[in-house]
Short mmCIF file of C-alpha atoms and ligand atoms in Angstrom, two decimals:
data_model
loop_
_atom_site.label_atom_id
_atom_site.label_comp_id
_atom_site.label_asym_id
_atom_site.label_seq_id
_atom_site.Cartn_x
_atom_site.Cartn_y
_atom_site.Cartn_z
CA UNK A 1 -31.09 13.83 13.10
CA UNK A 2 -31.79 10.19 14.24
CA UNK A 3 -28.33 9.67 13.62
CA UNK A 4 -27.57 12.15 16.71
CA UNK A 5 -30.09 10.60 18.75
CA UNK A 6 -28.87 7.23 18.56
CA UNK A 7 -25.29 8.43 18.28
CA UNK A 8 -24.06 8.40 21.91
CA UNK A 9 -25.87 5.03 22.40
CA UNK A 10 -23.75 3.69 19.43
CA UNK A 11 -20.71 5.03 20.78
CA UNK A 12 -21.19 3.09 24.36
CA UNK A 13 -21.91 -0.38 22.57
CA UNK A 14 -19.33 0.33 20.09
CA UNK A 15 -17.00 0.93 23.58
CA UNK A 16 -18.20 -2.66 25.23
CA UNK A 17 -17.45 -4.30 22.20
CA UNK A 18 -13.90 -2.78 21.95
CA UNK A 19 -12.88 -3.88 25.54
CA UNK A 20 -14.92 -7.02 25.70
CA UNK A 21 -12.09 -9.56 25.90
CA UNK A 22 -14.91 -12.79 25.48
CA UNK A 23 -15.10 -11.43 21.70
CA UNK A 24 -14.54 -14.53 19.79
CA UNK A 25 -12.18 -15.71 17.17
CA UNK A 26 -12.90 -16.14 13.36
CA UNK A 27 -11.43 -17.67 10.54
CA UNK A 28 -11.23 -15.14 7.65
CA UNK A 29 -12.35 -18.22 4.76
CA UNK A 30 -11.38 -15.47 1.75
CA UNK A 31 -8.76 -18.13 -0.15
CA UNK A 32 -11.03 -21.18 0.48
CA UNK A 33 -14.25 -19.65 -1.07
CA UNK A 34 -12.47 -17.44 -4.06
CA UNK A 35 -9.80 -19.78 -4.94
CA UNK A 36 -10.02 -18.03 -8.73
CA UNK A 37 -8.40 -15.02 -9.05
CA UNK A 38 -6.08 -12.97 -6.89
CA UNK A 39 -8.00 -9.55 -7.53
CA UNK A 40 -11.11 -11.38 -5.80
CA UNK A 41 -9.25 -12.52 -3.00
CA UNK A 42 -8.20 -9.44 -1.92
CA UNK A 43 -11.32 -7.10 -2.51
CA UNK A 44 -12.59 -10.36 -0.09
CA UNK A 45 -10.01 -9.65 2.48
CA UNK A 46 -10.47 -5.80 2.00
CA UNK A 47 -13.54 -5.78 3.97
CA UNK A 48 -11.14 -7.07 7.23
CA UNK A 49 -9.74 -4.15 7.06
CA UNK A 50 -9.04 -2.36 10.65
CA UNK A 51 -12.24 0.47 10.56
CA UNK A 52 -11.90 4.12 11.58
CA UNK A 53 -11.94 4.36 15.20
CA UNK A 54 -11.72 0.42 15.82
CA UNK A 55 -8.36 0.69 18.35
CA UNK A 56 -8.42 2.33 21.90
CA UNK A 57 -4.63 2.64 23.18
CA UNK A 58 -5.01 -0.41 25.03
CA UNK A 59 -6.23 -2.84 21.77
CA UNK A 60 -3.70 -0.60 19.79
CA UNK A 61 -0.41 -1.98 21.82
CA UNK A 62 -2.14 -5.34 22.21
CA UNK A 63 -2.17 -5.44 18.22
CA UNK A 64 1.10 -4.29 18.03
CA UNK A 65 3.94 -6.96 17.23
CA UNK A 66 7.09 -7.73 20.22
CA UNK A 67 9.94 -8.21 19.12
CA UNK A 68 9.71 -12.12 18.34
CA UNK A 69 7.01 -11.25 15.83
CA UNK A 70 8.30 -8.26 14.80
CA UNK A 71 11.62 -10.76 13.60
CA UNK A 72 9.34 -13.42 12.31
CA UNK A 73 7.38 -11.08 10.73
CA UNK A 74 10.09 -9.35 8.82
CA UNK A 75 11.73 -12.59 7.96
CA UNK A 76 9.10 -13.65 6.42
CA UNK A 77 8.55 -11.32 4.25
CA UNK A 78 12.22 -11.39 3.11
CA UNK A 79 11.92 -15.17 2.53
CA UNK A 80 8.41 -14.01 0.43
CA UNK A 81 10.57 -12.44 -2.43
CA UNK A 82 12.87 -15.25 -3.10
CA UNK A 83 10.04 -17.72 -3.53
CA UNK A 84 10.89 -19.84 -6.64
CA UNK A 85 8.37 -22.94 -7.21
CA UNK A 86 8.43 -23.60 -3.76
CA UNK A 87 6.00 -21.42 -1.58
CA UNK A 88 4.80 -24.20 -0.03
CA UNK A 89 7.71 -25.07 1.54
CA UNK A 90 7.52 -21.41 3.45
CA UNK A 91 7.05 -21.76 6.92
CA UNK A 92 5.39 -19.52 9.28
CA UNK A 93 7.36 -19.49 12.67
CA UNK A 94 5.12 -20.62 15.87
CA UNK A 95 5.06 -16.91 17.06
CA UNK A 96 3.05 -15.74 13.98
CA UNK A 97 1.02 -19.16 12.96
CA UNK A 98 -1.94 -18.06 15.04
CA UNK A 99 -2.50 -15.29 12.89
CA UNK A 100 -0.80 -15.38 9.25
CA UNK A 101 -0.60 -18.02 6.70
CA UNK A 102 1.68 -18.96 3.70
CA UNK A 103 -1.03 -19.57 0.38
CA UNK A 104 -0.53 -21.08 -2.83
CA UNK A 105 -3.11 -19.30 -5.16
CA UNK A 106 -3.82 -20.75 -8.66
CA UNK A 107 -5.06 -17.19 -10.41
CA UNK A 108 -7.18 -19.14 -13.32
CA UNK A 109 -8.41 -15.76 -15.34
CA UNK A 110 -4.59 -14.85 -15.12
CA UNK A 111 -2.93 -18.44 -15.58
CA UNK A 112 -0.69 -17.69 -12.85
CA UNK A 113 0.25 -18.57 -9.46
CA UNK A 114 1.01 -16.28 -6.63
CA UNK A 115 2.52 -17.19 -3.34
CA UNK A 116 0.62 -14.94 -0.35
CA UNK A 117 1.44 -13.80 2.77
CA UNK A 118 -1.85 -12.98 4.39
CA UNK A 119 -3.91 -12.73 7.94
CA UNK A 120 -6.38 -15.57 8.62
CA UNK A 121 -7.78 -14.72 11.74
CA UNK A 122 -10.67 -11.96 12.68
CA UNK A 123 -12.08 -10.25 15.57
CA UNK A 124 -15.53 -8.38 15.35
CA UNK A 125 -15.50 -8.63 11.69
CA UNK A 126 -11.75 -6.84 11.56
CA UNK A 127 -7.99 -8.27 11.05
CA UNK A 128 -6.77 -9.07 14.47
CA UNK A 129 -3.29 -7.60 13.73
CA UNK A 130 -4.22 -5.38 10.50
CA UNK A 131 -0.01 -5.91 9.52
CA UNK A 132 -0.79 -6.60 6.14
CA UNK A 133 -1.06 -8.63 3.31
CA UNK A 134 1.60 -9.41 0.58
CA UNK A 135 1.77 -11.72 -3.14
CA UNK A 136 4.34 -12.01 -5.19
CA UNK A 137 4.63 -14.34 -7.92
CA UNK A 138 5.14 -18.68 -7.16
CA UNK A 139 8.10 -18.87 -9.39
CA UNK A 140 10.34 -15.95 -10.93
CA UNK A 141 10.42 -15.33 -14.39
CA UNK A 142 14.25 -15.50 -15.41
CA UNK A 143 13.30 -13.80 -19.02
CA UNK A 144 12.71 -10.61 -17.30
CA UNK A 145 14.30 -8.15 -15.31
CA UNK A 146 10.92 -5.91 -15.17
CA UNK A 147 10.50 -5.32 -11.34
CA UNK A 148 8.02 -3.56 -10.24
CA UNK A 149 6.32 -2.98 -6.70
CA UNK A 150 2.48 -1.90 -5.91
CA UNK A 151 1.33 -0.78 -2.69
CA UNK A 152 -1.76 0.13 -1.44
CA UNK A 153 -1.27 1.87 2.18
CA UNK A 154 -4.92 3.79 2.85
CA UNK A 155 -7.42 0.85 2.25
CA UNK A 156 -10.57 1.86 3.66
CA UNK A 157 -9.92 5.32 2.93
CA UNK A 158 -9.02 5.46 -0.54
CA UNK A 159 -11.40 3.48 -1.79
CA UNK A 160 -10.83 0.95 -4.20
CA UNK A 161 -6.56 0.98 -4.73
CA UNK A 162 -6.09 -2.50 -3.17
CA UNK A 163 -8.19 -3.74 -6.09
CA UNK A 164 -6.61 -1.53 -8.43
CA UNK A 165 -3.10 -2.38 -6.84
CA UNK A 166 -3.76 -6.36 -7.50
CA UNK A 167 -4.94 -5.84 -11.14
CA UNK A 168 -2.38 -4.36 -12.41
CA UNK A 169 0.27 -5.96 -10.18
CA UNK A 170 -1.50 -9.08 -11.87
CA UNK A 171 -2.21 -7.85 -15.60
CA UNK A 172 2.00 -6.32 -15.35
CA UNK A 173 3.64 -9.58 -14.20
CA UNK A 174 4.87 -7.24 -11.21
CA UNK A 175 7.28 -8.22 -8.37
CA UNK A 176 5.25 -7.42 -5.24
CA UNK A 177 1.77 -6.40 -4.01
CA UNK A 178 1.34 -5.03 -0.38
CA UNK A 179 -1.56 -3.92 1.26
CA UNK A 180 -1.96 -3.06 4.71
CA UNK A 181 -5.27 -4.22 6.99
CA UNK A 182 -5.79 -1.10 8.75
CA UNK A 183 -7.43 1.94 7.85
CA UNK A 184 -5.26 5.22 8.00
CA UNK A 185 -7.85 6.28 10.78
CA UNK A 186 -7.82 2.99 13.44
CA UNK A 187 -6.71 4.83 15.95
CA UNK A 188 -6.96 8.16 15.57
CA UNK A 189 -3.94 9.84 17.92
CA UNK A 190 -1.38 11.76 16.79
CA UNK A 191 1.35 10.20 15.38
CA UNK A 192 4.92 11.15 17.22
CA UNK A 193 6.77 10.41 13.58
CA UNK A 194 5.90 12.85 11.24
CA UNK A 195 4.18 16.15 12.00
CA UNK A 196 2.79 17.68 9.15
CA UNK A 197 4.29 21.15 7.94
CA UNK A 198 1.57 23.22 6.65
CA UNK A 199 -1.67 23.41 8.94
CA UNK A 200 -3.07 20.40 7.50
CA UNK A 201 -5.11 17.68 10.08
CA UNK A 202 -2.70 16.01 11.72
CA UNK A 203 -1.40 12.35 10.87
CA UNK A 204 -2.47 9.19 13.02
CA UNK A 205 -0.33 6.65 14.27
CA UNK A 206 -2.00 3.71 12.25
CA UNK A 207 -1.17 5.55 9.10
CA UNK A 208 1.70 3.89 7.59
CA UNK A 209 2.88 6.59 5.31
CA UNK A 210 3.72 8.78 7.99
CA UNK A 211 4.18 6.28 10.97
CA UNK A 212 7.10 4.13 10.87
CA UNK A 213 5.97 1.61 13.28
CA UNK A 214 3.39 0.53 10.93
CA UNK A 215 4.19 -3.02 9.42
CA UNK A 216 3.49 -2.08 6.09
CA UNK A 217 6.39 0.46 6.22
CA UNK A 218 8.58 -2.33 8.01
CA UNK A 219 7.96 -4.50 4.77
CA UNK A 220 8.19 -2.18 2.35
CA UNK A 221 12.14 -1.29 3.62
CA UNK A 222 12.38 -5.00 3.10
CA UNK A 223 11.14 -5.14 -0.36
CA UNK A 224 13.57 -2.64 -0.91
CA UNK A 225 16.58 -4.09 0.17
CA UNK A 226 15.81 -7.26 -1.64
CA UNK A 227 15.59 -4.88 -5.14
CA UNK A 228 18.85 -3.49 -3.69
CA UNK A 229 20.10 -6.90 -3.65
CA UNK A 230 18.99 -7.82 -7.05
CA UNK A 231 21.71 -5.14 -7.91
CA UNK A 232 19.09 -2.28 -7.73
CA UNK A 233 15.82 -0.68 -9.24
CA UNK A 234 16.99 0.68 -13.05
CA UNK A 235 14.84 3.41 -14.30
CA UNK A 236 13.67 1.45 -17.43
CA UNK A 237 12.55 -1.59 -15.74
CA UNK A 238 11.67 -0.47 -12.26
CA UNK A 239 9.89 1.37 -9.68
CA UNK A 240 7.95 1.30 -6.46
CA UNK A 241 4.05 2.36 -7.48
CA UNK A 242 2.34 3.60 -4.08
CA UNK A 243 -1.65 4.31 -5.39
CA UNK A 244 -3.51 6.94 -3.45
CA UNK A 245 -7.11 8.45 -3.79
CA UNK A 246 -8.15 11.64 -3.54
CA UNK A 247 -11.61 13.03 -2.79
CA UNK A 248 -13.69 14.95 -5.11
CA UNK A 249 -12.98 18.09 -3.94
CA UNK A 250 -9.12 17.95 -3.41
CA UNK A 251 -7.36 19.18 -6.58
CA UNK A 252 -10.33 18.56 -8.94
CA UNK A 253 -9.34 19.18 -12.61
CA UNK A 254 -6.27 16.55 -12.20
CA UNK A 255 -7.88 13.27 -12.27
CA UNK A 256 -4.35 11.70 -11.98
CA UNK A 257 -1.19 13.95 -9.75
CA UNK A 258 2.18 11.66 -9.67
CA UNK A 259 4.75 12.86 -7.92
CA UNK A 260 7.97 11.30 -6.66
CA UNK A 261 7.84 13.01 -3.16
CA UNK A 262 9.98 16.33 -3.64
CA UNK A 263 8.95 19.61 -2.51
CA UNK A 264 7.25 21.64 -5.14
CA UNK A 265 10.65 24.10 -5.12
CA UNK A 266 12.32 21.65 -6.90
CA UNK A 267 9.11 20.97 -9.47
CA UNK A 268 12.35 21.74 -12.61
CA UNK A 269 13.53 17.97 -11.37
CA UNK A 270 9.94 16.91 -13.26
CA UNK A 271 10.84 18.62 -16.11
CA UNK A 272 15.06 18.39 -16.96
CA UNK A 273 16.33 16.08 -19.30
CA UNK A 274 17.37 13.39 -17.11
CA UNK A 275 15.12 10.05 -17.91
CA UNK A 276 12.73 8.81 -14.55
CA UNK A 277 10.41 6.41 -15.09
CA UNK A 278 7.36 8.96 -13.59
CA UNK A 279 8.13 10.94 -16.72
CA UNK A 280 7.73 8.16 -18.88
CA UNK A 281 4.59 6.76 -17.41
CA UNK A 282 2.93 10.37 -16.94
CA UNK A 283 3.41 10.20 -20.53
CA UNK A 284 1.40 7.24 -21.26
CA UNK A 285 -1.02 7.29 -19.08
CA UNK A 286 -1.78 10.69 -20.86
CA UNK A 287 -1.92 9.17 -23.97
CA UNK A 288 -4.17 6.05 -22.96
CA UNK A 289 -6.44 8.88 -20.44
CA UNK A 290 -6.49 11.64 -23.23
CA UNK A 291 -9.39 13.28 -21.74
CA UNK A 292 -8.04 13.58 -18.55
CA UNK A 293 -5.57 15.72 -16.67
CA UNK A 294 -2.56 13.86 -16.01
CA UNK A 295 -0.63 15.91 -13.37
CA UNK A 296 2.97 16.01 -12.01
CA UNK A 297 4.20 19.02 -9.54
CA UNK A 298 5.39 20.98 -12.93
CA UNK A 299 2.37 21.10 -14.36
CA UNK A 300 -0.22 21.57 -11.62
CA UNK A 301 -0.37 23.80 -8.62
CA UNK A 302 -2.32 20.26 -6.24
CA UNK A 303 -0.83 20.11 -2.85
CA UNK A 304 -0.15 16.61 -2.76
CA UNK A 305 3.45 16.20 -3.60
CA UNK A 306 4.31 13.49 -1.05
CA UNK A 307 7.24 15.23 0.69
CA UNK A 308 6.31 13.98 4.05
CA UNK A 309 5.79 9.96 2.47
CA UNK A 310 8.34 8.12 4.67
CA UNK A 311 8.93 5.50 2.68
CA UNK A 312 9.31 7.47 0.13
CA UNK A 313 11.85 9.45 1.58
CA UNK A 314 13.32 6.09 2.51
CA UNK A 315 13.69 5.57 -1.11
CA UNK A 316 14.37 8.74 -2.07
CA UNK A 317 17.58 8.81 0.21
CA UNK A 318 16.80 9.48 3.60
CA UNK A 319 18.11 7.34 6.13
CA UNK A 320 15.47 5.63 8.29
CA UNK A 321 16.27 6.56 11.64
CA UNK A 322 15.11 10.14 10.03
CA UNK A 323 12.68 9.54 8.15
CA UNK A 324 10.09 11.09 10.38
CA UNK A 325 11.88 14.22 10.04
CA UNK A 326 13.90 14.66 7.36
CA UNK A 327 12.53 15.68 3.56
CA UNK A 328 13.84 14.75 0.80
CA UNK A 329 15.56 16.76 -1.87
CA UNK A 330 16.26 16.36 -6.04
CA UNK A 331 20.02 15.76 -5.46
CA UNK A 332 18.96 12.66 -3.31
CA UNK A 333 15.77 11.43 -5.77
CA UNK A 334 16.54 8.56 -7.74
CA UNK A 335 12.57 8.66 -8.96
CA UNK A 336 12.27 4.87 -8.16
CA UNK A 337 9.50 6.29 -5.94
CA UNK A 338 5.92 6.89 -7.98
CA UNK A 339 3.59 8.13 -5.87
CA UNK A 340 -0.05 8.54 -7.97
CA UNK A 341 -2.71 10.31 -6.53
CA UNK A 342 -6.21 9.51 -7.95
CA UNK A 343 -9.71 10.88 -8.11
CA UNK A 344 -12.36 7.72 -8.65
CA UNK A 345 -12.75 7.80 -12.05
CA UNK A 346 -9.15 6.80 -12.64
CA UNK A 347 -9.10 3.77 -9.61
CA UNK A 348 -12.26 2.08 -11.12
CA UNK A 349 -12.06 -1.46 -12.73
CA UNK A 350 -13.24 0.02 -16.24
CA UNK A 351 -9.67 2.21 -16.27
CA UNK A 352 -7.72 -0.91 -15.26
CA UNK A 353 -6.84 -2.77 -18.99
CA UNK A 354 -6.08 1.12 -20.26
CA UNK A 355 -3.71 1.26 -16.94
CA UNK A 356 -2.03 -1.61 -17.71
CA UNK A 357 -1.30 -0.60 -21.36
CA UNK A 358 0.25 2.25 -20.14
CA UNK A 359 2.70 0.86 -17.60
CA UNK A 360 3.19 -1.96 -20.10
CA UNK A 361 4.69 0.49 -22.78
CA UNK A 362 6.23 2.78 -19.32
CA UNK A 363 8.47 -0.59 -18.44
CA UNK A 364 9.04 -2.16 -21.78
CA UNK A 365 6.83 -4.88 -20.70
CA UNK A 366 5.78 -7.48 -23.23
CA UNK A 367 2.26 -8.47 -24.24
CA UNK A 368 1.12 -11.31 -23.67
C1 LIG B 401 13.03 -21.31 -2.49
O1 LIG B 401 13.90 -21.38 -3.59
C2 LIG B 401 14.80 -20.25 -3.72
C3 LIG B 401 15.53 -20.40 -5.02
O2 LIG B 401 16.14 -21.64 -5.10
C4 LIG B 401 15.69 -20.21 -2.51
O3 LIG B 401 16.56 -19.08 -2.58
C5 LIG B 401 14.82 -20.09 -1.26
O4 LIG B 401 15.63 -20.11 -0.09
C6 LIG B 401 13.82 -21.22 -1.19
N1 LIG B 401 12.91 -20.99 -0.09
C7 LIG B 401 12.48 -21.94 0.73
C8 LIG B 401 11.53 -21.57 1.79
O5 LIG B 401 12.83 -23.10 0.62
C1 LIG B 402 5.83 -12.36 21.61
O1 LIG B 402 4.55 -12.97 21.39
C2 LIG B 402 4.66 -14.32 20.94
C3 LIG B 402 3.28 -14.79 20.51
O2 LIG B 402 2.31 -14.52 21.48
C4 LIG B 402 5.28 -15.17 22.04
O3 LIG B 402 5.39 -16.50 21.59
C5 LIG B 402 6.66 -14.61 22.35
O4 LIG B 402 7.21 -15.29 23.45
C6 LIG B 402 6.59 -13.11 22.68
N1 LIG B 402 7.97 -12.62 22.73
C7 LIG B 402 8.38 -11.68 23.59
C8 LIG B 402 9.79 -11.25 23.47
O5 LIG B 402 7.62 -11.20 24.42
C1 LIG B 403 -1.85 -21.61 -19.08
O1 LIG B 403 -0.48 -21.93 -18.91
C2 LIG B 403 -0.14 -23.25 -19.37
C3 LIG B 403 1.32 -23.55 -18.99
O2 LIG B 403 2.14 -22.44 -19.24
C4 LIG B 403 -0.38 -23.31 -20.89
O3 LIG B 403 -0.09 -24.61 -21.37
C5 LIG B 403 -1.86 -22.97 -21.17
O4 LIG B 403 -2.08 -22.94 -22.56
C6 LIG B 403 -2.23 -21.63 -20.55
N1 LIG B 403 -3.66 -21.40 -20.69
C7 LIG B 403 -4.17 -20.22 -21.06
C8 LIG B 403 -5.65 -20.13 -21.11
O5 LIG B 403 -3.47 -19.26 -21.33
C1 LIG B 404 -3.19 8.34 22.51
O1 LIG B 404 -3.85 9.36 23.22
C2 LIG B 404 -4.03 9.07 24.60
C3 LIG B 404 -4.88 10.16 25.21
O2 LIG B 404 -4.41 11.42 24.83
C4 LIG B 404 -2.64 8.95 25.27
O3 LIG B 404 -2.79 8.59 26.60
C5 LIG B 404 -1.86 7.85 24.53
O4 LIG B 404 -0.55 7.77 25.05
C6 LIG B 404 -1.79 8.11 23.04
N1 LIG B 404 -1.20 6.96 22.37
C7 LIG B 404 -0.30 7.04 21.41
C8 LIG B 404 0.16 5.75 20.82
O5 LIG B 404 0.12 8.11 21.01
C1 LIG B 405 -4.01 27.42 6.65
O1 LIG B 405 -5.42 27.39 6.89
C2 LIG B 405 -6.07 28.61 6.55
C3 LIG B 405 -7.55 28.48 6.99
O2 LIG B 405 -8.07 27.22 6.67
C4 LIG B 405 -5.91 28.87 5.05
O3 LIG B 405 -6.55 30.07 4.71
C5 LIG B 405 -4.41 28.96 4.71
O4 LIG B 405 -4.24 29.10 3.33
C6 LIG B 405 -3.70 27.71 5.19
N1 LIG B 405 -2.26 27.85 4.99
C7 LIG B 405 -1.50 26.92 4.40
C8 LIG B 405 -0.03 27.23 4.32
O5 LIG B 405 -1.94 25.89 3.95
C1 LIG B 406 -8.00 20.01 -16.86
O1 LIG B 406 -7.41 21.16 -16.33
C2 LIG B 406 -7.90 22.38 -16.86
C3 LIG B 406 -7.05 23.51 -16.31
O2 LIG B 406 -7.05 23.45 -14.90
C4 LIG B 406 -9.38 22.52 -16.55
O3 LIG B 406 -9.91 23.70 -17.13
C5 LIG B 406 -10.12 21.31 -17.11
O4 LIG B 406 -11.49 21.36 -16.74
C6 LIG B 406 -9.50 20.03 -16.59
N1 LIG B 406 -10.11 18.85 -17.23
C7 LIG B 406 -10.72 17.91 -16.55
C8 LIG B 406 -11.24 16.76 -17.35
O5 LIG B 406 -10.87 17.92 -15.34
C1 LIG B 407 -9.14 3.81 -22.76
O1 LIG B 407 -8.63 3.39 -24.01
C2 LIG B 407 -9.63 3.14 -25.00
C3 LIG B 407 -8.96 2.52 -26.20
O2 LIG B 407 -7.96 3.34 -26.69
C4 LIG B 407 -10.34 4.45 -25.29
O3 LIG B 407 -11.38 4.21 -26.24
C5 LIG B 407 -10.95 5.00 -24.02
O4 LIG B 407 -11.52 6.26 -24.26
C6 LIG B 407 -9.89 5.14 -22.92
N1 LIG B 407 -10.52 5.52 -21.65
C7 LIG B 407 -10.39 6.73 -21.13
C8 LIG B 407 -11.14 6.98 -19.86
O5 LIG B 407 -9.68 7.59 -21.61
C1 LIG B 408 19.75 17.05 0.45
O1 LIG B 408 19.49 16.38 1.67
C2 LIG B 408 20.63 15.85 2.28
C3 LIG B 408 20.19 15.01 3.50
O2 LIG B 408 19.34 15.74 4.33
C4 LIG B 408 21.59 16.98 2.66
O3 LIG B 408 22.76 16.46 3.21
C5 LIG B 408 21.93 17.76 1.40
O4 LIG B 408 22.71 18.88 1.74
C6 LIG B 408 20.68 18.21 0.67
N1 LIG B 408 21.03 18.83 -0.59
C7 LIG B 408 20.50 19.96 -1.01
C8 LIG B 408 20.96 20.44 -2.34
O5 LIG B 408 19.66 20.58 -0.35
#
């Protein structure tokens, strides 16, 4: 009740601040004061995260990148993946160095180094840009040809999967982590990409799995192309791991639902004989979870199958000029796309080491 009261009053303040332009600068200080270990570093950074509601239209564009930054911006991430012993020696072009910085982080609990990509500066307690924040290991690893890629696209929202996303990129000697710095809600129009196909809410244009403006899609078609370059993404040894959350109500008795983005019509793709690597690590996660419900499309009637995921169409075949509006279909799925939908239970740290034992034996990772 006071909440109403005080409501409207909220909203004006909330409105100055928005469109004060005398709002001052801040340095986000998350890699000087948690220099230990890279989970840390980004549950710090989490709380930068663009909040519901933050963006009008006008702070919207003016967070948007032109197309200097949008090059820089890309580039860099490219250059990101082929970091070997020298991240250091990255450097940020002039139009992005007021806002992102290259990092050298010394991960002590994990006796590793990862180079990051990562915003620096705040506004009002938020990312100024929100684009994102990427690690990948310092040097590469020429023993293995494990590759895999976490991403974390709904911080803010479903709670808890950047931390989960840097564990076990961390505890799995992965490729990449990305994480974008705005929630799914920032501004909350209707996104002009993908329109959704049942009468679900509509999608909002700061949601990156179903707006392809969003940096965080931009980098992941990079990421991408560099595994394309590395002569591809082999089932045994590879996939791209996009962790979701799901609320307590949606789907309830499946406290895990992967899918790999295809339309529930072609569920017998789950189930043939053909070896993807969501089989394999639905398999072992049951094992490891073995009270839970571990849930593809084949085995559970849960909605969320992904089919409207962009990049996951991306992946799955589509080209990107339609990825708005084109689904994909199981001729096209190469299953290099894992999308895992969660309820908490399964995102919290105490599931993380069982997790990581089951991706481990999924990828034919060793242990260290
Ligand atoms: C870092 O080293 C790798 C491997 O030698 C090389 O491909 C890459 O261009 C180097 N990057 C920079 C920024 O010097
Ligand atoms: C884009 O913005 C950057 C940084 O403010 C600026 O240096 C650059 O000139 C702009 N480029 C274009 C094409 O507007
Ligand atoms: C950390 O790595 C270094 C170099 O590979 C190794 O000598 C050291 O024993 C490792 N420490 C731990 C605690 O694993
Ligand atoms: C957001 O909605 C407003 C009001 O309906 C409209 O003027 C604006 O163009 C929309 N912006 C985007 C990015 O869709
Ligand atoms: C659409 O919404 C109505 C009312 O909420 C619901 O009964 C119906 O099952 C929904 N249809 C689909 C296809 O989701
Ligand atoms: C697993 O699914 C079954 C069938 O839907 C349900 O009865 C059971 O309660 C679920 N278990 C858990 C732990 O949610
Ligand atoms: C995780 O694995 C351990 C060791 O096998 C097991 O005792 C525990 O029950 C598992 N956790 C869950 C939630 O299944
Ligand atoms: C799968 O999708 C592609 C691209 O949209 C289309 O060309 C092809 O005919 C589809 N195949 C099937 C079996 O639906």
């Amino acid at each position: 009740m006071l909440y109403y009261i005080w409501a409207p009053l909220l909203a004006v303040i909330s409105f100055v601040f928005q469109r004060s332009p005398s709002n001052s600068i801040n340095a986000i200080d998350c890699l000087q004061s948690s220099t230990d270990s890279l989970e840390a570093v980004v549950d710090c950074l989490d709380k930068y995260t663009v909040a519901a509601d933050y963006y009008n239209q006008e702070s919207y564009t003016l967070s948007q990148p032109n197309s200097t930054e949008l090059t820089a911006f890309t580039d860099l991430v490219s250059s990101l993946l082929y970091v070997d012993d020298n991240c250091t020696s990255l450097h940020v072009p002039d139009s992005l160095s007021q806002h992102f910085r290259i990092s050298l982080l010394s991960d002590r609990g994990e006796n590793k180094s990862y180079c990051l990509l990562h915003e620096y500066t705040s506004q009002n307690g938020y990312y100024e840009k929100g684009w994102g924040f990427m690690a990948v290991p310092a040097s590469r690893t020429p023993s293995t040809d494990v590759a895999l890629h976490f991403s974390a696209p709904h911080p803010a929202y479903d709670l808890n999967t950047p931390q989960q996303a840097a564990s076990l990129f961390t505890r799995t000697g992965a490729r990449s982590l990305l994480i974008t710095g705005r929630s799914r809600l920032a501004l909350r129009n209707s996104t002009s990409c993908v329109h959704p196909s049942s009468n679900k809410t509509t999608y909002y244009v700061t949601d990156p799995v179903h707006d392809d403006n969003e940096l965080f899609n931009v980098a992941s078609k990079i990421i991408y192309k560099w595994q394309q370059a590395q002569g591809g993404c082999p089932s045994a040894t590879c996939a791209f791991i996009q962790m979701h959350g799901k609320g307590v109500s949606t789907c309830p008795t499946d406290q895990m639902f992967l899918s790999s983005g295809l339309a529930r019509s072609s569920s017998s793709w789950y189930t043939d004989d053909v070896d993807r690597p969501i089989k394999r690590l639905k398999a072992k996660l049951q094992q490891v979870f073995p009270s839970w419900n571990v849930s593809m499309p084949s085995d559970s009637p849960c909605s969320l199958t992904a089919t409207e995921n962009i990049f996951g169409r991306f992946i799955n075949g589509i080209d990107a000029a339609h990825v708005c509006t084109t689904g994909s279909n199981a001729s096209l799925a190469t299953g290099e796309f894992i999308h895992i939908e969660q309820a908490a239970v399964s995102r919290a740290a105490e599931s993380y080491g069982n997790w990581t034992k089951a991706l481990k034996d999924t990828f034919g990772i060793e242990r260290s």
